[in-house]
mmCIF file of C-alpha atoms and ligand atoms in Angstrom:
data_model
loop_
_atom_site.group_PDB
_atom_site.id
_atom_site.type_symbol
_atom_site.label_atom_id
_atom_site.label_comp_id
_atom_site.label_asym_id
_atom_site.label_seq_id
_atom_site.Cartn_x
_atom_site.Cartn_y
_atom_site.Cartn_z
ATOM 1 C CA MET C 1 11.147 0.519 -1.058
ATOM 2 C CA ARG C 2 12.301 3.546 -3.040
ATOM 3 C CA SER C 3 10.597 2.263 -6.185
ATOM 4 C CA ALA C 4 7.423 1.055 -4.403
ATOM 5 C CA ASP C 5 4.247 3.013 -5.225
ATOM 6 C CA ARG C 6 2.434 1.974 -2.023
ATOM 7 C CA ILE C 7 3.870 0.563 1.214
ATOM 8 C CA LEU C 8 1.875 -1.018 4.064
ATOM 9 C CA VAL C 9 3.600 -1.106 7.459
ATOM 10 C CA LEU C 10 2.433 -3.589 10.141
ATOM 11 C CA THR C 11 3.865 -3.278 13.658
ATOM 12 C CA GLY C 12 3.593 -5.424 16.793
ATOM 13 C CA ALA C 13 4.730 -5.319 20.400
ATOM 14 C CA GLY C 14 8.414 -5.655 19.408
ATOM 15 C CA ILE C 15 8.554 -2.067 18.113
ATOM 16 C CA SER C 16 7.776 -0.863 21.653
ATOM 17 C CA ALA C 17 10.246 -3.237 23.355
ATOM 18 C CA GLU C 18 13.032 -0.617 23.333
ATOM 19 C CA SER C 19 10.636 1.839 24.960
ATOM 20 C CA GLY C 20 10.435 -0.537 27.919
ATOM 21 C CA VAL C 21 7.004 -2.027 27.128
ATOM 22 C CA PRO C 22 7.246 -5.818 27.660
ATOM 23 C CA THR C 23 6.179 -7.825 24.615
ATOM 24 C CA PHE C 24 3.469 -10.478 24.931
ATOM 25 C CA ARG C 25 5.987 -13.283 24.324
ATOM 26 C CA GLU C 26 8.073 -11.887 27.218
ATOM 27 C CA ALA C 27 4.834 -11.625 29.211
ATOM 28 C CA LEU C 28 4.311 -15.344 28.887
ATOM 29 C CA GLU C 29 7.850 -15.899 30.114
ATOM 30 C CA GLY C 30 8.260 -12.915 32.362
ATOM 31 C CA TYR C 31 6.524 -9.715 33.288
ATOM 32 C CA TRP C 32 2.936 -10.883 33.283
ATOM 33 C CA SER C 33 3.700 -14.556 33.875
ATOM 34 C CA ARG C 34 1.059 -14.408 36.604
ATOM 35 C CA TYR C 35 -1.265 -13.012 33.924
ATOM 36 C CA ARG C 36 -1.542 -14.882 30.596
ATOM 37 C CA PRO C 37 -2.828 -12.448 27.911
ATOM 38 C CA GLU C 38 -4.799 -15.213 26.194
ATOM 39 C CA ASP C 39 -6.573 -15.928 29.523
ATOM 40 C CA LEU C 40 -7.169 -12.301 30.522
ATOM 41 C CA ALA C 41 -7.741 -10.448 27.246
ATOM 42 C CA THR C 42 -11.071 -12.209 26.649
ATOM 43 C CA PRO C 43 -14.768 -11.338 27.159
ATOM 44 C CA SER C 44 -15.270 -14.392 29.381
ATOM 45 C CA ALA C 45 -12.376 -13.387 31.685
ATOM 46 C CA PHE C 46 -13.987 -9.944 32.018
ATOM 47 C CA ARG C 47 -17.421 -11.409 32.759
ATOM 48 C CA ARG C 48 -15.871 -13.819 35.266
ATOM 49 C CA ASP C 49 -13.583 -11.345 37.057
ATOM 50 C CA PRO C 50 -13.800 -7.717 35.823
ATOM 51 C CA HIS C 51 -11.765 -6.608 38.810
ATOM 52 C CA LYS C 52 -8.751 -8.787 37.884
ATOM 53 C CA VAL C 53 -8.953 -7.800 34.205
ATOM 54 C CA TRP C 54 -9.169 -4.071 35.058
ATOM 55 C CA THR C 55 -6.229 -4.438 37.484
ATOM 56 C CA TRP C 56 -4.124 -5.902 34.650
ATOM 57 C CA TYR C 57 -5.104 -3.043 32.315
ATOM 58 C CA HIS C 58 -4.494 -0.468 35.049
ATOM 59 C CA GLU C 59 -0.963 -1.818 35.571
ATOM 60 C CA ARG C 60 -0.280 -1.777 31.821
ATOM 61 C CA ARG C 61 -1.648 1.782 31.454
ATOM 62 C CA GLU C 62 0.530 3.060 34.279
ATOM 63 C CA MET C 63 3.590 1.295 32.859
ATOM 64 C CA VAL C 64 2.996 2.654 29.334
ATOM 65 C CA ARG C 65 2.387 6.160 30.735
ATOM 66 C CA ASP C 66 6.039 6.208 31.906
ATOM 67 C CA CYS C 67 7.373 4.945 28.535
ATOM 68 C CA ALA C 68 8.291 7.123 25.570
ATOM 69 C CA PRO C 69 8.317 6.499 21.823
ATOM 70 C CA ASN C 70 11.705 5.142 20.720
ATOM 71 C CA ALA C 71 13.844 5.809 17.603
ATOM 72 C CA ALA C 72 11.783 3.267 15.615
ATOM 73 C CA HIS C 73 8.448 5.009 16.349
ATOM 74 C CA ARG C 74 10.016 8.377 15.550
ATOM 75 C CA ALA C 75 11.594 7.212 12.267
ATOM 76 C CA LEU C 76 8.226 5.754 11.190
ATOM 77 C CA ALA C 77 6.423 9.003 12.164
ATOM 78 C CA ARG C 78 8.777 11.076 9.988
ATOM 79 C CA TRP C 79 8.626 8.617 7.095
ATOM 80 C CA THR C 80 4.812 8.150 7.004
ATOM 81 C CA SER C 81 4.223 11.898 7.512
ATOM 82 C CA ALA C 82 6.342 12.614 4.427
ATOM 83 C CA ASP C 83 3.862 10.718 2.200
ATOM 84 C CA PRO C 84 0.752 9.674 4.231
ATOM 85 C CA GLU C 85 -1.207 8.763 1.069
ATOM 86 C CA ARG C 86 1.178 5.983 -0.020
ATOM 87 C CA ARG C 87 2.753 4.930 3.303
ATOM 88 C CA VAL C 88 0.045 3.479 5.554
ATOM 89 C CA LEU C 89 0.742 2.193 9.069
ATOM 90 C CA PHE C 90 -1.412 -0.447 10.787
ATOM 91 C CA THR C 91 -0.455 -1.426 14.318
ATOM 92 C CA GLN C 92 -1.499 -4.333 16.543
ATOM 93 C CA ASN C 93 -0.280 -2.340 19.534
ATOM 94 C CA VAL C 94 -2.634 -0.607 21.940
ATOM 95 C CA ASP C 95 0.112 1.421 23.694
ATOM 96 C CA GLY C 96 -0.427 4.596 21.644
ATOM 97 C CA LEU C 97 3.328 5.149 21.152
ATOM 98 C CA HIS C 98 2.984 5.599 17.360
ATOM 99 C CA ASP C 99 0.498 8.423 17.973
ATOM 100 C CA ARG C 100 2.735 10.021 20.580
ATOM 101 C CA ALA C 101 5.706 9.953 18.162
ATOM 102 C CA LEU C 102 3.523 11.610 15.484
ATOM 103 C CA ASP C 103 2.250 14.233 17.937
ATOM 104 C CA GLU C 104 5.799 15.043 19.056
ATOM 105 C CA LEU C 105 6.790 15.449 15.397
ATOM 106 C CA ASN C 106 3.766 17.477 14.312
ATOM 107 C CA GLU C 107 3.295 19.529 17.443
ATOM 108 C CA ALA C 108 6.482 21.343 16.437
ATOM 109 C CA PRO C 109 5.263 24.966 15.990
ATOM 110 C CA HIS C 110 5.562 25.142 12.206
ATOM 111 C CA ARG C 111 3.812 21.795 11.640
ATOM 112 C CA GLY C 112 0.310 22.459 13.030
ATOM 113 C CA GLY C 113 -0.648 19.035 14.339
ATOM 114 C CA THR C 114 -1.028 15.539 12.843
ATOM 115 C CA PRO C 115 -3.445 15.270 9.899
ATOM 116 C CA GLU C 116 -6.002 12.456 10.392
ATOM 117 C CA ALA C 117 -4.754 10.730 7.191
ATOM 118 C CA ALA C 118 -1.281 10.367 8.715
ATOM 119 C CA ARG C 119 -2.538 8.706 11.911
ATOM 120 C CA PRO C 120 -1.720 4.999 12.367
ATOM 121 C CA ARG C 121 -4.694 2.621 12.126
ATOM 122 C CA THR C 122 -5.003 0.641 15.391
ATOM 123 C CA LEU C 123 -6.233 -2.887 14.665
ATOM 124 C CA HIS C 124 -6.718 -3.874 18.313
ATOM 125 C CA GLY C 125 -7.880 -0.639 19.944
ATOM 126 C CA ASP C 126 -6.474 1.725 22.543
ATOM 127 C CA LEU C 127 -5.151 0.954 26.034
ATOM 128 C CA PHE C 128 -6.391 4.369 27.243
ATOM 129 C CA GLY C 129 -9.790 3.931 25.648
ATOM 130 C CA VAL C 130 -12.771 3.072 27.872
ATOM 131 C CA ARG C 131 -16.173 2.039 26.565
ATOM 132 C CA CYS C 132 -19.489 0.813 27.936
ATOM 133 C CA SER C 133 -19.879 -2.976 28.046
ATOM 134 C CA THR C 134 -23.474 -2.619 26.795
ATOM 135 C CA CYS C 135 -24.270 0.723 25.074
ATOM 136 C CA ALA C 136 -22.260 2.796 22.565
ATOM 137 C CA TRP C 137 -20.685 5.194 25.080
ATOM 138 C CA LYS C 138 -16.915 5.483 24.640
ATOM 139 C CA THR C 139 -14.161 7.897 25.711
ATOM 140 C CA ARG C 140 -10.421 8.385 26.039
ATOM 141 C CA HIS C 141 -9.519 8.260 29.728
ATOM 142 C CA LEU C 142 -5.907 9.240 30.475
ATOM 143 C CA GLU C 143 -5.975 9.661 34.263
ATOM 144 C CA PRO C 144 -5.032 6.729 36.513
ATOM 145 C CA LEU C 145 -7.937 4.374 37.278
ATOM 146 C CA ASP C 146 -8.866 3.125 40.741
ATOM 147 C CA PRO C 147 -9.459 -0.626 40.315
ATOM 148 C CA SER C 148 -9.604 -1.220 44.085
ATOM 149 C CA THR C 149 -13.314 -2.105 44.236
ATOM 150 C CA LEU C 150 -16.130 -2.886 41.773
ATOM 151 C CA GLU C 151 -17.696 0.508 42.619
ATOM 152 C CA THR C 152 -14.510 2.452 41.780
ATOM 153 C CA LEU C 153 -14.142 0.701 38.380
ATOM 154 C CA PRO C 154 -15.242 2.949 35.472
ATOM 155 C CA HIS C 155 -18.977 2.854 34.788
ATOM 156 C CA CYS C 156 -20.993 4.179 31.853
ATOM 157 C CA PRO C 157 -22.382 7.679 32.568
ATOM 158 C CA ASP C 158 -25.284 7.016 30.183
ATOM 159 C CA CYS C 159 -26.628 3.616 31.274
ATOM 160 C CA GLY C 160 -24.694 2.874 34.466
ATOM 161 C CA ALA C 161 -23.276 -0.445 33.206
ATOM 162 C CA LEU C 162 -19.686 -1.437 34.029
ATOM 163 C CA ALA C 163 -17.246 -0.013 31.449
ATOM 164 C CA ARG C 164 -14.433 -2.024 29.801
ATOM 165 C CA PRO C 165 -11.096 -1.298 28.108
ATOM 166 C CA ALA C 166 -11.703 -0.159 24.496
ATOM 167 C CA VAL C 167 -9.484 -2.918 23.072
ATOM 168 C CA VAL C 168 -10.247 -5.971 20.890
ATOM 169 C CA TRP C 169 -10.088 -9.142 22.998
ATOM 170 C CA PHE C 170 -9.347 -12.672 21.752
ATOM 171 C CA GLY C 171 -12.535 -14.080 20.248
ATOM 172 C CA GLU C 172 -13.837 -10.570 19.430
ATOM 173 C CA ASN C 173 -14.084 -9.171 15.924
ATOM 174 C CA LEU C 174 -11.910 -6.261 14.885
ATOM 175 C CA ASP C 175 -13.588 -3.024 13.770
ATOM 176 C CA PRO C 176 -14.944 -4.027 10.323
ATOM 177 C CA GLY C 177 -14.096 -0.620 8.811
ATOM 178 C CA ILE C 178 -10.480 -0.741 9.912
ATOM 179 C CA LEU C 179 -10.126 -4.402 8.915
ATOM 180 C CA ASP C 180 -11.602 -3.749 5.452
ATOM 181 C CA SER C 181 -9.265 -0.786 4.893
ATOM 182 C CA ALA C 182 -6.311 -2.963 5.985
ATOM 183 C CA PHE C 183 -7.124 -5.620 3.375
ATOM 184 C CA VAL C 184 -7.709 -2.969 0.688
ATOM 185 C CA GLU C 185 -4.295 -1.503 1.457
ATOM 186 C CA ALA C 186 -2.691 -4.959 1.486
ATOM 187 C CA GLU C 187 -4.149 -5.732 -1.965
ATOM 188 C CA ARG C 188 -2.653 -2.487 -3.330
ATOM 189 C CA ALA C 189 0.735 -2.484 -1.567
ATOM 190 C CA SER C 190 3.872 -3.494 -3.429
ATOM 191 C CA VAL C 191 5.890 -3.665 -0.202
ATOM 192 C CA CYS C 192 4.867 -4.730 3.332
ATOM 193 C CA LEU C 193 7.270 -3.669 6.090
ATOM 194 C CA VAL C 194 6.581 -5.928 9.122
ATOM 195 C CA VAL C 195 8.169 -4.767 12.380
ATOM 196 C CA GLY C 196 8.253 -6.510 15.778
ATOM 197 C CA THR C 197 5.491 -9.074 15.482
ATOM 198 C CA SER C 198 5.545 -12.822 16.104
ATOM 199 C CA ALA C 199 2.921 -13.052 13.314
ATOM 200 C CA LEU C 200 0.774 -15.446 15.349
ATOM 201 C CA VAL C 201 -2.367 -13.378 15.943
ATOM 202 C CA GLN C 202 -5.077 -13.395 13.252
ATOM 203 C CA PRO C 203 -6.411 -11.667 11.233
ATOM 204 C CA ALA C 204 -3.516 -9.113 11.506
ATOM 205 C CA ALA C 205 -0.926 -11.726 10.529
ATOM 206 C CA LEU C 206 -2.776 -12.290 7.235
ATOM 207 C CA LEU C 207 -1.945 -8.806 5.939
ATOM 208 C CA PRO C 208 1.696 -9.455 4.906
ATOM 209 C CA ARG C 209 0.564 -12.724 3.291
ATOM 210 C CA VAL C 210 -1.990 -10.816 1.187
ATOM 211 C CA VAL C 211 0.776 -8.473 -0.004
ATOM 212 C CA ALA C 212 3.050 -11.449 -0.848
ATOM 213 C CA ARG C 213 0.194 -13.224 -2.682
ATOM 214 C CA GLY C 214 -0.309 -10.089 -4.758
ATOM 215 C CA GLY C 215 3.333 -10.235 -5.822
ATOM 216 C CA GLY C 216 4.514 -7.667 -3.265
ATOM 217 C CA ALA C 217 7.706 -7.965 -1.224
ATOM 218 C CA VAL C 218 7.618 -8.539 2.549
ATOM 219 C CA ILE C 219 10.464 -6.992 4.574
ATOM 220 C CA GLU C 220 10.620 -8.316 8.140
ATOM 221 C CA VAL C 221 12.388 -6.467 10.977
ATOM 222 C CA ASN C 222 12.699 -8.849 13.917
ATOM 223 C CA PRO C 223 15.707 -10.190 15.865
ATOM 224 C CA ASP C 224 14.029 -13.636 15.844
ATOM 225 C CA PRO C 225 12.594 -15.717 12.978
ATOM 226 C CA THR C 226 8.788 -15.935 12.739
ATOM 227 C CA PRO C 227 6.277 -17.948 10.626
ATOM 228 C CA LEU C 228 6.472 -15.003 8.200
ATOM 229 C CA SER C 229 10.258 -15.168 7.696
ATOM 230 C CA ALA C 230 10.029 -17.878 5.001
ATOM 231 C CA GLN C 231 7.726 -15.631 2.906
ATOM 232 C CA SER C 232 9.814 -12.511 3.420
ATOM 233 C CA ALA C 233 11.928 -11.171 0.562
ATOM 234 C CA VAL C 234 14.259 -9.650 3.182
ATOM 235 C CA CYS C 235 14.685 -10.415 6.900
ATOM 236 C CA LEU C 236 16.574 -7.810 8.955
ATOM 237 C CA PRO C 237 17.416 -9.704 12.189
ATOM 238 C CA ALA C 238 18.070 -6.681 14.391
ATOM 239 C CA PRO C 239 16.174 -4.420 16.816
ATOM 240 C CA ALA C 240 13.723 -1.950 15.240
ATOM 241 C CA GLY C 241 15.321 0.956 17.155
ATOM 242 C CA SER C 242 18.491 0.628 15.105
ATOM 243 C CA VAL C 243 17.103 -0.726 11.803
ATOM 244 C CA LEU C 244 14.222 1.716 11.146
ATOM 245 C CA PRO C 245 16.181 4.989 11.343
ATOM 246 C CA ALA C 246 18.836 3.476 9.041
ATOM 247 C CA LEU C 247 16.181 2.115 6.667
ATOM 248 C CA LEU C 248 13.760 5.065 6.566
ATOM 249 C CA ASP C 249 15.768 8.219 7.103
HETATM 250 C C1 LIG X 1 -10.938 -12.764 15.719
HETATM 251 C C2 LIG X 1 -5.534 -6.213 22.352
HETATM 252 C C3 LIG X 1 -12.932 -13.574 14.779
HETATM 253 C C4 LIG X 1 -5.782 -6.640 23.754
HETATM 254 C C5 LIG X 1 -4.889 -8.258 21.163
HETATM 255 C C6 LIG X 1 -9.103 -20.268 18.839
HETATM 256 C C7 LIG X 1 -10.135 -19.757 19.613
HETATM 257 C C8 LIG X 1 -10.539 -18.414 19.521
HETATM 258 C C9 LIG X 1 -9.904 -17.569 18.633
HETATM 259 C C10 LIG X 1 -8.874 -18.100 17.869
HETATM 260 C C11 LIG X 1 -8.473 -19.425 17.961
HETATM 261 N N1 LIG X 1 -7.443 -19.614 17.086
HETATM 262 C C12 LIG X 1 -7.200 -18.459 16.453
HETATM 263 C C13 LIG X 1 -8.075 -17.543 16.901
HETATM 264 C C14 LIG X 1 -8.177 -16.170 16.484
HETATM 265 C C15 LIG X 1 -7.419 -15.318 17.508
HETATM 266 C C16 LIG X 1 -5.931 -15.624 17.420
HETATM 267 O O1 LIG X 1 -5.309 -15.245 16.448
HETATM 268 N N2 LIG X 1 -5.382 -16.291 18.449
HETATM 269 C C17 LIG X 1 -3.945 -16.595 18.430
HETATM 270 C C18 LIG X 1 -3.411 -16.579 19.868
HETATM 271 C C19 LIG X 1 -3.752 -17.959 17.765
HETATM 272 N N3 LIG X 1 -7.677 -13.970 17.081
HETATM 273 C C20 LIG X 1 -8.738 -13.316 17.595
HETATM 274 O O2 LIG X 1 -9.448 -13.757 18.465
HETATM 275 C C21 LIG X 1 -9.020 -11.960 16.946
HETATM 276 N N4 LIG X 1 -10.421 -11.910 16.614
HETATM 277 O O3 LIG X 1 -10.283 -13.590 15.130
HETATM 278 O O4 LIG X 1 -12.303 -12.589 15.557
HETATM 279 C C22 LIG X 1 -13.258 -14.672 15.752
HETATM 280 C C23 LIG X 1 -14.380 -14.511 16.560
HETATM 281 C C24 LIG X 1 -14.712 -15.535 17.437
HETATM 282 C C25 LIG X 1 -13.934 -16.711 17.536
HETATM 283 C C26 LIG X 1 -12.784 -16.855 16.720
HETATM 284 C C27 LIG X 1 -12.438 -15.847 15.840
HETATM 285 C C28 LIG X 1 -8.699 -10.827 17.916
HETATM 286 C C29 LIG X 1 -7.189 -10.750 18.090
HETATM 287 C C30 LIG X 1 -6.865 -9.479 18.876
HETATM 288 C C31 LIG X 1 -6.563 -9.838 20.304
HETATM 289 N N5 LIG X 1 -6.125 -8.612 21.008
HETATM 290 N N6 LIG X 1 -4.532 -7.097 21.758
HETATM 291 C C32 LIG X 1 -4.641 -6.251 24.636
HETATM 292 O O5 LIG X 1 -3.544 -5.905 24.152
HETATM 293 O O6 LIG X 1 -4.852 -6.286 25.865
HETATM 294 S S1 LIG X 1 -3.682 -9.251 20.535
HETATM 295 C C33 LIG X 1 -2.215 -8.836 21.310
HETATM 296 O O7 LIG X 1 -1.361 -9.932 21.169
HETATM 297 C C34 LIG X 1 -1.515 -7.713 20.620
HETATM 298 O O8 LIG X 1 -2.364 -6.703 20.182
HETATM 299 C C35 LIG X 1 -0.789 -8.399 19.488
HETATM 300 O O9 LIG X 1 -1.575 -8.460 18.357
HETATM 301 C C36 LIG X 1 -0.620 -9.783 20.027
HETATM 302 C C37 LIG X 1 0.818 -9.992 20.396
HETATM 303 O O10 LIG X 1 1.464 -10.163 19.184
HETATM 304 P P1 LIG X 1 2.772 -9.297 18.828
HETATM 305 O O11 LIG X 1 2.413 -7.880 18.703
HETATM 306 O O12 LIG X 1 3.344 -9.987 17.659
HETATM 307 O O13 LIG X 1 3.738 -9.428 20.087
HETATM 308 P P2 LIG X 1 4.593 -10.689 20.508
HETATM 309 O O14 LIG X 1 5.046 -10.459 21.899
HETATM 310 O O15 LIG X 1 3.821 -11.926 20.171
HETATM 311 O O16 LIG X 1 5.863 -10.662 19.518
HETATM 312 C C38 LIG X 1 6.793 -9.627 19.655
HETATM 313 C C39 LIG X 1 7.799 -9.824 18.526
HETATM 314 O O17 LIG X 1 8.715 -8.719 18.549
HETATM 315 C C40 LIG X 1 8.632 -11.091 18.664
HETATM 316 O O18 LIG X 1 8.643 -11.766 17.426
HETATM 317 C C41 LIG X 1 10.036 -10.582 19.012
HETATM 318 O O19 LIG X 1 11.051 -11.358 18.424
HETATM 319 C C42 LIG X 1 10.013 -9.207 18.384
HETATM 320 N N7 LIG X 1 10.894 -8.219 19.024
HETATM 321 C C43 LIG X 1 11.324 -8.171 20.318
HETATM 322 N N8 LIG X 1 12.120 -7.075 20.498
HETATM 323 C C44 LIG X 1 12.190 -6.428 19.297
HETATM 324 C C45 LIG X 1 11.420 -7.149 18.362
HETATM 325 N N9 LIG X 1 11.299 -6.770 17.083
HETATM 326 C C46 LIG X 1 11.963 -5.652 16.701
HETATM 327 N N10 LIG X 1 12.714 -4.907 17.542
HETATM 328 C C47 LIG X 1 12.853 -5.272 18.841
HETATM 329 N N11 LIG X 1 13.615 -4.517 19.673
HETATM 330 ZN ZN1 LIG X 2 -23.712 2.423 28.683
#
């Protein structure tokens, strides 16, 4: 990593596990076992039952609100901020904890806020984002929602249509600009640091493979093996909260 000219970092739900945010794999076994992400995070689930989908997102927003960035988010914030041009972070997470770690770091009086270039690129959107299901209206909505009735669900102030979470659902395309920039970075990176992802969801899981195909080295931080482990130059089978500060600081 010290000799790498450009490093792409890809994170997944596992980096937020030590902040208390259940991962999706755990969800299937545990927390959201009554809600299966693949069944709820889809346009058809929202069309069929917007109330149930918004209730799930409301619960996740309220849970994430009480969580804080952990040592892994903070180590990554320090490390990417030190060289934002050559250390680019893409996350599959929608919990916003990378941004909060950066804001905590850069809100320190002498630092004057997080420069746009140092912000993580979110591949799958923002849990606190709300957008219109038909027109282009979109906003960041931090206050608690009231999903108790269809009327109290968020609606578009411009066209009156029901609003939806500003996240990318299964079967939906990612933002083409962000996806293009991710592949450009993957083509140029000589190291891909992959943290806390089961590497099952596409197209995000392709990024480390593009780096490996270009001759770059993949470093995986994950207590469990994944489909990516065989292609990784190094696997660090330990929690991100202890590995990243040791690796990056
Ligand atoms: C697309 C936002 C083109 C929403 C998410 C069949 C039919 C239809 C589609 C498909 C299909 N087959 C494949 C597809 C494509 C599909 C896909 O990949 N499906 C998978 C399930 C096979 N992808 C899509 O649909 C994407 N769009 O392809 O568009 C298209 C168009 C039409 C039709 C087809 C294709 C959109 C994908 C984005 C979906 N949105 N999130 C929301 O969050 O509500 S995905 C969501 O799940 C997350 O964002 C994340 O990406 C994913 C969960 O993955 P992980 O982050 O890896 O989390 P996970 O729990 O799985 O793993 C955690 C890991 O951490 C574990 O390995 C664990 O060991 C580790 N860990 C635990 N603790 C720690 C730790 N690691 C370190 N430290 C610790 N302490
Ligand atoms: Zn609208």
